[in-house]
Amino acid sequence: MRQISNYVYCDDFIAELRYETRLMANPYYDYPYLIIENFLSEEACAEIAAYTHDKSEGERAKVKKNFHGVVVPELEEDIRKTAIHELPEILLEGYKLSFAYYQKQIEDYFSVALTTATEVQALEYTRGGFYIKHADDSNELVNCEGETVGFAQVAPERKITTVLFATSHRDNGGDGLQFGGGELVFNYLYDAENRPVRFRPKAGDMVIFPSNPIYSHEVLPVSDGYRLTLVQWHDAIIS
């Protein structure tokens, strides 16, 4: 294990791999990712979650596949089972204002200058929803035994990932606009007790991290309730 911040360690295998964008947070920080609590108010989150839950028709999310250099989205529900919602502009006003307020903090934390970004995706996970281990900028390469041997970059414009939780996790199960299960897990990052880093967030929390394979992650299956996140991927100039 390799220490990459004051409280977090990285798997030696992933730390030694070569890949295109090797962006990481300052190793002298407590954590190699940034968490902004109350990025958006609980009231604003509840309004967004109520809209997607009651009024919006979600589209089943696809997975980017690389076929001989051509990236093609395909529906593969053994890899991810979630739905994507489009939000009306009026529900995004508070999010955009808050992002503008916190942008410099994010840039300073990762020593980047954010440039362009994708549209905000509202990702819905209901009971049984999940997303297996993946890196946001790359496809995982495995051998015939299913072991990870490397990564092929398919989205070089993704430098920074932002995930805002619009609903809250509950250890004893979810009800209404809360959820049980569904933890966000970093597969190659560990705490001092050698446990994978995982998040059980509350509505309004934002998690920010580089999009490269060191920060490969998964969403564990939702046991019950309603898990909703607002996700963006950001291009950036790296200092």
PDB file of C-alpha atoms in Angstrom:
ATOM      1  CA  MET A   1       0.000   0.000   0.000  1.00  0.00           C
ATOM      2  CA  ARG A   2       1.178   3.506  -0.785  1.00  0.00           C
ATOM      3  CA  GLN A   3       0.226   6.526   1.313  1.00  0.00           C
ATOM      4  CA  ILE A   4      -1.223   9.275  -0.911  1.00  0.00           C
ATOM      5  CA  SER A   5      -2.607  11.621   1.756  1.00  0.00           C
ATOM      6  CA  ASN A   6      -2.504  11.927   5.529  1.00  0.00           C
ATOM      7  CA  TYR A   7      -5.336   9.437   6.030  1.00  0.00           C
ATOM      8  CA  VAL A   8      -5.671   7.499   2.766  1.00  0.00           C
ATOM      9  CA  TYR A   9      -3.610   4.802   1.060  1.00  0.00           C
ATOM     10  CA  CYS A  10      -3.587   3.538  -2.509  1.00  0.00           C
ATOM     11  CA  ASP A  11      -3.251   0.028  -3.894  1.00  0.00           C
ATOM     12  CA  ASP A  12       0.308  -0.501  -5.198  1.00  0.00           C
ATOM     13  CA  PHE A  13      -0.934  -2.055  -8.429  1.00  0.00           C
ATOM     14  CA  ILE A  14      -3.000   0.926  -9.518  1.00  0.00           C
ATOM     15  CA  ALA A  15      -0.404   3.427  -8.296  1.00  0.00           C
ATOM     16  CA  GLU A  16       2.263   1.892 -10.549  1.00  0.00           C
ATOM     17  CA  LEU A  17       0.152   1.620 -13.725  1.00  0.00           C
ATOM     18  CA  ARG A  18       0.705   4.055 -16.559  1.00  0.00           C
ATOM     19  CA  TYR A  19      -2.249   6.030 -17.886  1.00  0.00           C
ATOM     20  CA  GLU A  20      -2.789   9.261 -19.739  1.00  0.00           C
ATOM     21  CA  THR A  21      -3.953  11.685 -17.025  1.00  0.00           C
ATOM     22  CA  ARG A  22      -2.250  11.131 -13.691  1.00  0.00           C
ATOM     23  CA  LEU A  23      -3.935  13.895 -11.734  1.00  0.00           C
ATOM     24  CA  MET A  24      -3.996  13.615  -7.943  1.00  0.00           C
ATOM     25  CA  ALA A  25      -4.577  15.913  -4.996  1.00  0.00           C
ATOM     26  CA  ASN A  26      -1.663  17.239  -2.945  1.00  0.00           C
ATOM     27  CA  PRO A  27      -0.291  14.301  -0.865  1.00  0.00           C
ATOM     28  CA  TYR A  28      -0.036  16.562   2.197  1.00  0.00           C
ATOM     29  CA  TYR A  29      -3.811  16.978   2.365  1.00  0.00           C
ATOM     30  CA  ASP A  30      -5.799  14.830   4.765  1.00  0.00           C
ATOM     31  CA  TYR A  31      -7.741  13.254   1.874  1.00  0.00           C
ATOM     32  CA  PRO A  32      -7.054  12.818  -1.868  1.00  0.00           C
ATOM     33  CA  TYR A  33     -10.598  13.932  -2.689  1.00  0.00           C
ATOM     34  CA  LEU A  34     -12.644  16.958  -1.656  1.00  0.00           C
ATOM     35  CA  ILE A  35     -15.947  16.843   0.209  1.00  0.00           C
ATOM     36  CA  ILE A  36     -18.079  19.991   0.356  1.00  0.00           C
ATOM     37  CA  GLU A  37     -20.881  19.653   2.870  1.00  0.00           C
ATOM     38  CA  ASN A  38     -24.079  21.629   2.313  1.00  0.00           C
ATOM     39  CA  PHE A  39     -23.067  22.444  -1.262  1.00  0.00           C
ATOM     40  CA  LEU A  40     -26.800  22.703  -1.846  1.00  0.00           C
ATOM     41  CA  SER A  41     -29.483  23.093   0.797  1.00  0.00           C
ATOM     42  CA  GLU A  42     -31.583  20.118   1.863  1.00  0.00           C
ATOM     43  CA  GLU A  43     -34.665  22.003   0.683  1.00  0.00           C
ATOM     44  CA  ALA A  44     -33.239  22.499  -2.815  1.00  0.00           C
ATOM     45  CA  CYS A  45     -32.167  18.845  -2.944  1.00  0.00           C
ATOM     46  CA  ALA A  46     -35.626  17.702  -1.870  1.00  0.00           C
ATOM     47  CA  GLU A  47     -37.210  19.803  -4.637  1.00  0.00           C
ATOM     48  CA  ILE A  48     -34.929  18.238  -7.267  1.00  0.00           C
ATOM     49  CA  ALA A  49     -35.493  14.710  -5.964  1.00  0.00           C
ATOM     50  CA  ALA A  50     -39.257  15.199  -5.873  1.00  0.00           C
ATOM     51  CA  TYR A  51     -39.179  16.313  -9.500  1.00  0.00           C
ATOM     52  CA  THR A  52     -37.246  13.280 -10.769  1.00  0.00           C
ATOM     53  CA  HIS A  53     -39.202  10.898  -8.541  1.00  0.00           C
ATOM     54  CA  ASP A  54     -42.690  12.160  -9.419  1.00  0.00           C
ATOM     55  CA  LYS A  55     -42.614  14.099 -12.692  1.00  0.00           C
ATOM     56  CA  SER A  56     -39.665  13.067 -14.871  1.00  0.00           C
ATOM     57  CA  GLU A  57     -39.401  10.100 -17.218  1.00  0.00           C
ATOM     58  CA  GLY A  58     -35.835   8.811 -16.857  1.00  0.00           C
ATOM     59  CA  GLU A  59     -33.819   7.178 -19.638  1.00  0.00           C
ATOM     60  CA  ARG A  60     -31.855   4.026 -18.870  1.00  0.00           C
ATOM     61  CA  ALA A  61     -28.158   4.887 -18.634  1.00  0.00           C
ATOM     62  CA  LYS A  62     -25.675   3.382 -21.077  1.00  0.00           C
ATOM     63  CA  VAL A  63     -21.998   2.447 -20.884  1.00  0.00           C
ATOM     64  CA  LYS A  64     -19.298   3.822 -23.197  1.00  0.00           C
ATOM     65  CA  LYS A  65     -17.586   0.980 -25.082  1.00  0.00           C
ATOM     66  CA  ASN A  66     -14.480   1.314 -27.255  1.00  0.00           C
ATOM     67  CA  PHE A  67     -14.692  -0.647 -30.508  1.00  0.00           C
ATOM     68  CA  HIS A  68     -11.466  -0.311 -32.515  1.00  0.00           C
ATOM     69  CA  GLY A  69     -11.022   3.294 -31.500  1.00  0.00           C
ATOM     70  CA  VAL A  70     -14.687   4.268 -31.840  1.00  0.00           C
ATOM     71  CA  VAL A  71     -16.539   5.024 -28.597  1.00  0.00           C
ATOM     72  CA  VAL A  72     -20.120   3.709 -28.708  1.00  0.00           C
ATOM     73  CA  PRO A  73     -22.691   3.906 -25.857  1.00  0.00           C
ATOM     74  CA  GLU A  74     -24.475   0.621 -25.158  1.00  0.00           C
ATOM     75  CA  LEU A  75     -27.113  -0.472 -22.666  1.00  0.00           C
ATOM     76  CA  GLU A  76     -25.492  -3.070 -20.395  1.00  0.00           C
ATOM     77  CA  GLU A  77     -27.426  -3.524 -17.170  1.00  0.00           C
ATOM     78  CA  ASP A  78     -24.949  -6.079 -15.848  1.00  0.00           C
ATOM     79  CA  ILE A  79     -22.518  -3.135 -15.600  1.00  0.00           C
ATOM     80  CA  ARG A  80     -24.816  -0.331 -14.489  1.00  0.00           C
ATOM     81  CA  LYS A  81     -28.483  -0.180 -13.646  1.00  0.00           C
ATOM     82  CA  THR A  82     -29.575   3.397 -13.306  1.00  0.00           C
ATOM     83  CA  ALA A  83     -31.614   6.055 -15.077  1.00  0.00           C
ATOM     84  CA  ILE A  84     -30.724   9.550 -16.286  1.00  0.00           C
ATOM     85  CA  HIS A  85     -33.057  12.520 -15.891  1.00  0.00           C
ATOM     86  CA  GLU A  86     -32.888  15.956 -17.485  1.00  0.00           C
ATOM     87  CA  LEU A  87     -33.588  18.792 -15.063  1.00  0.00           C
ATOM     88  CA  PRO A  88     -35.367  22.020 -15.980  1.00  0.00           C
ATOM     89  CA  GLU A  89     -33.255  25.134 -15.821  1.00  0.00           C
ATOM     90  CA  ILE A  90     -35.153  26.541 -12.844  1.00  0.00           C
ATOM     91  CA  LEU A  91     -34.018  23.585 -10.699  1.00  0.00           C
ATOM     92  CA  LEU A  92     -30.404  24.055 -11.775  1.00  0.00           C
ATOM     93  CA  GLU A  93     -30.129  27.747 -10.911  1.00  0.00           C
ATOM     94  CA  GLY A  94     -29.117  27.136  -7.292  1.00  0.00           C
ATOM     95  CA  TYR A  95     -26.672  24.406  -8.300  1.00  0.00           C
ATOM     96  CA  LYS A  96     -24.940  26.669 -10.819  1.00  0.00           C
ATOM     97  CA  LEU A  97     -24.702  29.559  -8.367  1.00  0.00           C
ATOM     98  CA  SER A  98     -23.234  27.277  -5.720  1.00  0.00           C
ATOM     99  CA  PHE A  99     -20.749  25.798  -8.166  1.00  0.00           C
ATOM    100  CA  ALA A 100     -19.547  29.263  -9.149  1.00  0.00           C
ATOM    101  CA  TYR A 101     -19.064  30.046  -5.445  1.00  0.00           C
ATOM    102  CA  TYR A 102     -16.992  26.889  -4.789  1.00  0.00           C
ATOM    103  CA  GLN A 103     -15.136  26.684  -8.101  1.00  0.00           C
ATOM    104  CA  LYS A 104     -11.951  28.358  -6.859  1.00  0.00           C
ATOM    105  CA  GLN A 105     -11.817  26.028  -3.837  1.00  0.00           C
ATOM    106  CA  ILE A 106     -12.067  23.034  -6.166  1.00  0.00           C
ATOM    107  CA  GLU A 107      -9.413  24.426  -8.510  1.00  0.00           C
ATOM    108  CA  ASP A 108      -7.015  25.185  -5.661  1.00  0.00           C
ATOM    109  CA  TYR A 109      -7.494  21.746  -4.108  1.00  0.00           C
ATOM    110  CA  PHE A 110      -6.460  19.903  -7.277  1.00  0.00           C
ATOM    111  CA  SER A 111      -4.181  22.600  -8.780  1.00  0.00           C
ATOM    112  CA  VAL A 112      -6.246  22.910 -11.963  1.00  0.00           C
ATOM    113  CA  ALA A 113      -8.188  25.541 -13.878  1.00  0.00           C
ATOM    114  CA  LEU A 114     -11.613  24.209 -14.794  1.00  0.00           C
ATOM    115  CA  THR A 115     -12.649  24.921 -18.374  1.00  0.00           C
ATOM    116  CA  THR A 116     -15.628  23.167 -19.969  1.00  0.00           C
ATOM    117  CA  ALA A 117     -18.049  20.708 -18.373  1.00  0.00           C
ATOM    118  CA  THR A 118     -20.755  18.285 -19.370  1.00  0.00           C
ATOM    119  CA  GLU A 119     -24.391  19.048 -18.739  1.00  0.00           C
ATOM    120  CA  VAL A 120     -25.571  18.059 -15.275  1.00  0.00           C
ATOM    121  CA  GLN A 121     -26.821  14.463 -15.203  1.00  0.00           C
ATOM    122  CA  ALA A 122     -29.373  13.513 -12.571  1.00  0.00           C
ATOM    123  CA  LEU A 123     -28.650   9.814 -11.949  1.00  0.00           C
ATOM    124  CA  GLU A 124     -31.408   7.822 -10.278  1.00  0.00           C
ATOM    125  CA  TYR A 125     -30.833   4.513  -8.475  1.00  0.00           C
ATOM    126  CA  THR A 126     -33.887   2.699  -7.183  1.00  0.00           C
ATOM    127  CA  ARG A 127     -33.993  -0.683  -5.443  1.00  0.00           C
ATOM    128  CA  GLY A 128     -31.450  -3.001  -7.070  1.00  0.00           C
ATOM    129  CA  GLY A 129     -29.694  -0.173  -8.916  1.00  0.00           C
ATOM    130  CA  PHE A 130     -25.885  -0.233  -9.018  1.00  0.00           C
ATOM    131  CA  TYR A 131     -22.780   0.605 -11.061  1.00  0.00           C
ATOM    132  CA  ILE A 132     -19.798  -1.757 -10.999  1.00  0.00           C
ATOM    133  CA  LYS A 133     -16.183  -0.611 -10.633  1.00  0.00           C
ATOM    134  CA  HIS A 134     -15.140   1.860 -13.308  1.00  0.00           C
ATOM    135  CA  ALA A 135     -12.933   4.887 -14.001  1.00  0.00           C
ATOM    136  CA  ASP A 136     -14.698   7.926 -15.398  1.00  0.00           C
ATOM    137  CA  ASP A 137     -12.134   8.662 -18.125  1.00  0.00           C
ATOM    138  CA  SER A 138     -11.127   5.096 -19.084  1.00  0.00           C
ATOM    139  CA  ASN A 139     -12.269   1.604 -19.923  1.00  0.00           C
ATOM    140  CA  GLU A 140     -10.872  -1.138 -17.708  1.00  0.00           C
ATOM    141  CA  LEU A 141      -8.811  -3.816 -19.465  1.00  0.00           C
ATOM    142  CA  VAL A 142      -9.022  -7.359 -18.098  1.00  0.00           C
ATOM    143  CA  ASN A 143      -7.295 -10.623 -18.981  1.00  0.00           C
ATOM    144  CA  CYS A 144      -8.955 -13.970 -19.683  1.00  0.00           C
ATOM    145  CA  GLU A 145      -9.205 -14.616 -15.940  1.00  0.00           C
ATOM    146  CA  GLY A 146     -11.069 -11.373 -15.331  1.00  0.00           C
ATOM    147  CA  GLU A 147      -8.107  -9.644 -13.666  1.00  0.00           C
ATOM    148  CA  THR A 148      -7.521  -5.947 -14.283  1.00  0.00           C
ATOM    149  CA  VAL A 149      -4.339  -5.398 -16.313  1.00  0.00           C
ATOM    150  CA  GLY A 150      -4.698  -1.760 -17.334  1.00  0.00           C
ATOM    151  CA  PHE A 151      -6.940   1.035 -18.590  1.00  0.00           C
ATOM    152  CA  ALA A 152      -7.602   2.588 -22.005  1.00  0.00           C
ATOM    153  CA  GLN A 153      -8.579   6.231 -21.917  1.00  0.00           C
ATOM    154  CA  VAL A 154     -11.853   6.929 -23.771  1.00  0.00           C
ATOM    155  CA  ALA A 155     -12.813  10.354 -22.359  1.00  0.00           C
ATOM    156  CA  PRO A 156      -9.652  12.505 -22.081  1.00  0.00           C
ATOM    157  CA  GLU A 157     -11.789  15.615 -21.581  1.00  0.00           C
ATOM    158  CA  ARG A 158     -12.833  14.281 -18.187  1.00  0.00           C
ATOM    159  CA  LYS A 159     -10.308  15.544 -15.645  1.00  0.00           C
ATOM    160  CA  ILE A 160     -12.477  16.201 -12.575  1.00  0.00           C
ATOM    161  CA  THR A 161     -15.669  14.430 -11.463  1.00  0.00           C
ATOM    162  CA  THR A 162     -18.241  16.111  -9.215  1.00  0.00           C
ATOM    163  CA  VAL A 163     -21.020  14.149  -7.511  1.00  0.00           C
ATOM    164  CA  LEU A 164     -23.732  15.971  -5.562  1.00  0.00           C
ATOM    165  CA  PHE A 165     -26.034  13.803  -3.459  1.00  0.00           C
ATOM    166  CA  ALA A 166     -29.645  14.971  -3.619  1.00  0.00           C
ATOM    167  CA  THR A 167     -30.912  12.262  -1.247  1.00  0.00           C
ATOM    168  CA  SER A 168     -29.454  10.943   2.015  1.00  0.00           C
ATOM    169  CA  HIS A 169     -28.103   7.535   2.964  1.00  0.00           C
ATOM    170  CA  ARG A 170     -29.582   5.757   5.996  1.00  0.00           C
ATOM    171  CA  ASP A 171     -27.838   2.822   7.680  1.00  0.00           C
ATOM    172  CA  ASN A 172     -31.132   1.222   8.697  1.00  0.00           C
ATOM    173  CA  GLY A 173     -32.666   1.473   5.241  1.00  0.00           C
ATOM    174  CA  GLY A 174     -34.256   4.154   3.155  1.00  0.00           C
ATOM    175  CA  ASP A 175     -37.765   5.451   2.876  1.00  0.00           C
ATOM    176  CA  GLY A 176     -39.250   8.279   0.888  1.00  0.00           C
ATOM    177  CA  LEU A 177     -36.378  10.311  -0.597  1.00  0.00           C
ATOM    178  CA  GLN A 178     -33.645   8.479   1.327  1.00  0.00           C
ATOM    179  CA  PHE A 179     -31.857   5.241   0.504  1.00  0.00           C
ATOM    180  CA  GLY A 180     -30.243   2.166   2.044  1.00  0.00           C
ATOM    181  CA  GLY A 181     -27.189   0.506   0.514  1.00  0.00           C
ATOM    182  CA  GLY A 182     -25.928   2.381  -2.530  1.00  0.00           C
ATOM    183  CA  GLU A 183     -22.646   3.502  -0.961  1.00  0.00           C
ATOM    184  CA  LEU A 184     -20.049   5.158  -3.188  1.00  0.00           C
ATOM    185  CA  VAL A 185     -16.858   3.081  -2.854  1.00  0.00           C
ATOM    186  CA  PHE A 186     -13.343   3.914  -4.100  1.00  0.00           C
ATOM    187  CA  ASN A 187     -11.990   0.511  -5.081  1.00  0.00           C
ATOM    188  CA  TYR A 188      -8.271   1.279  -4.863  1.00  0.00           C
ATOM    189  CA  LEU A 189      -8.267   3.710  -1.929  1.00  0.00           C
ATOM    190  CA  TYR A 190      -8.049   2.519   1.682  1.00  0.00           C
ATOM    191  CA  ASP A 191      -8.018   3.921   5.190  1.00  0.00           C
ATOM    192  CA  ALA A 192      -5.375   3.151   7.820  1.00  0.00           C
ATOM    193  CA  GLU A 193      -7.240  -0.069   8.758  1.00  0.00           C
ATOM    194  CA  ASN A 194      -7.022  -1.302   5.138  1.00  0.00           C
ATOM    195  CA  ARG A 195     -10.751  -0.759   4.523  1.00  0.00           C
ATOM    196  CA  PRO A 196     -11.905   0.584   1.141  1.00  0.00           C
ATOM    197  CA  VAL A 197     -12.975   4.209   1.318  1.00  0.00           C
ATOM    198  CA  ARG A 198     -16.752   4.509   1.104  1.00  0.00           C
ATOM    199  CA  PHE A 199     -19.279   7.303   1.488  1.00  0.00           C
ATOM    200  CA  ARG A 200     -22.663   7.283   3.188  1.00  0.00           C
ATOM    201  CA  PRO A 201     -23.644  10.871   2.386  1.00  0.00           C
ATOM    202  CA  LYS A 202     -26.436  13.193   3.331  1.00  0.00           C
ATOM    203  CA  ALA A 203     -28.415  15.303   0.878  1.00  0.00           C
ATOM    204  CA  GLY A 204     -26.418  18.381  -0.116  1.00  0.00           C
ATOM    205  CA  ASP A 205     -22.964  16.774   0.136  1.00  0.00           C
ATOM    206  CA  MET A 206     -20.700  17.007  -2.911  1.00  0.00           C
ATOM    207  CA  VAL A 207     -17.729  14.679  -3.505  1.00  0.00           C
ATOM    208  CA  ILE A 208     -15.064  15.871  -5.966  1.00  0.00           C
ATOM    209  CA  PHE A 209     -12.221  13.732  -7.317  1.00  0.00           C
ATOM    210  CA  PRO A 210     -10.023  13.281 -10.409  1.00  0.00           C
ATOM    211  CA  SER A 211     -11.605  11.137 -13.121  1.00  0.00           C
ATOM    212  CA  ASN A 212      -8.595   8.853 -13.681  1.00  0.00           C
ATOM    213  CA  PRO A 213      -8.196   5.136 -12.751  1.00  0.00           C
ATOM    214  CA  ILE A 214      -6.633   5.793  -9.326  1.00  0.00           C
ATOM    215  CA  TYR A 215     -10.112   6.992  -8.340  1.00  0.00           C
ATOM    216  CA  SER A 216     -11.960   4.002  -9.807  1.00  0.00           C
ATOM    217  CA  HIS A 217     -15.228   3.611  -7.951  1.00  0.00           C
ATOM    218  CA  GLU A 218     -18.540   1.793  -7.833  1.00  0.00           C
ATOM    219  CA  VAL A 219     -22.058   2.294  -6.539  1.00  0.00           C
ATOM    220  CA  LEU A 220     -23.105  -0.651  -4.387  1.00  0.00           C
ATOM    221  CA  PRO A 221     -26.625  -2.032  -4.965  1.00  0.00           C
ATOM    222  CA  VAL A 222     -29.392   0.060  -3.455  1.00  0.00           C
ATOM    223  CA  SER A 223     -31.337  -2.061  -0.971  1.00  0.00           C
ATOM    224  CA  ASP A 224     -34.320   0.271  -0.762  1.00  0.00           C
ATOM    225  CA  GLY A 225     -35.355   3.883  -1.103  1.00  0.00           C
ATOM    226  CA  TYR A 226     -34.330   6.450  -3.692  1.00  0.00           C
ATOM    227  CA  ARG A 227     -30.723   7.455  -4.484  1.00  0.00           C
ATOM    228  CA  LEU A 228     -30.299  10.546  -6.651  1.00  0.00           C
ATOM    229  CA  THR A 229     -27.034  12.268  -7.574  1.00  0.00           C
ATOM    230  CA  LEU A 230     -26.192  15.223  -9.797  1.00  0.00           C
ATOM    231  CA  VAL A 231     -23.030  14.392 -11.712  1.00  0.00           C
ATOM    232  CA  GLN A 232     -20.716  16.419 -13.956  1.00  0.00           C
ATOM    233  CA  TRP A 233     -17.381  15.766 -15.610  1.00  0.00           C
ATOM    234  CA  HIS A 234     -15.056  18.732 -16.079  1.00  0.00           C
ATOM    235  CA  ASP A 235     -12.169  19.394 -18.415  1.00  0.00           C
ATOM    236  CA  ALA A 236      -9.319  21.373 -16.920  1.00  0.00           C
ATOM    237  CA  ILE A 237      -5.890  22.842 -17.451  1.00  0.00           C
ATOM    238  CA  ILE A 238      -3.544  21.019 -15.082  1.00  0.00           C
ATOM    239  CA  SER A 239      -0.936  23.137 -13.316  1.00  0.00           C
TER     240      SER A 239
END
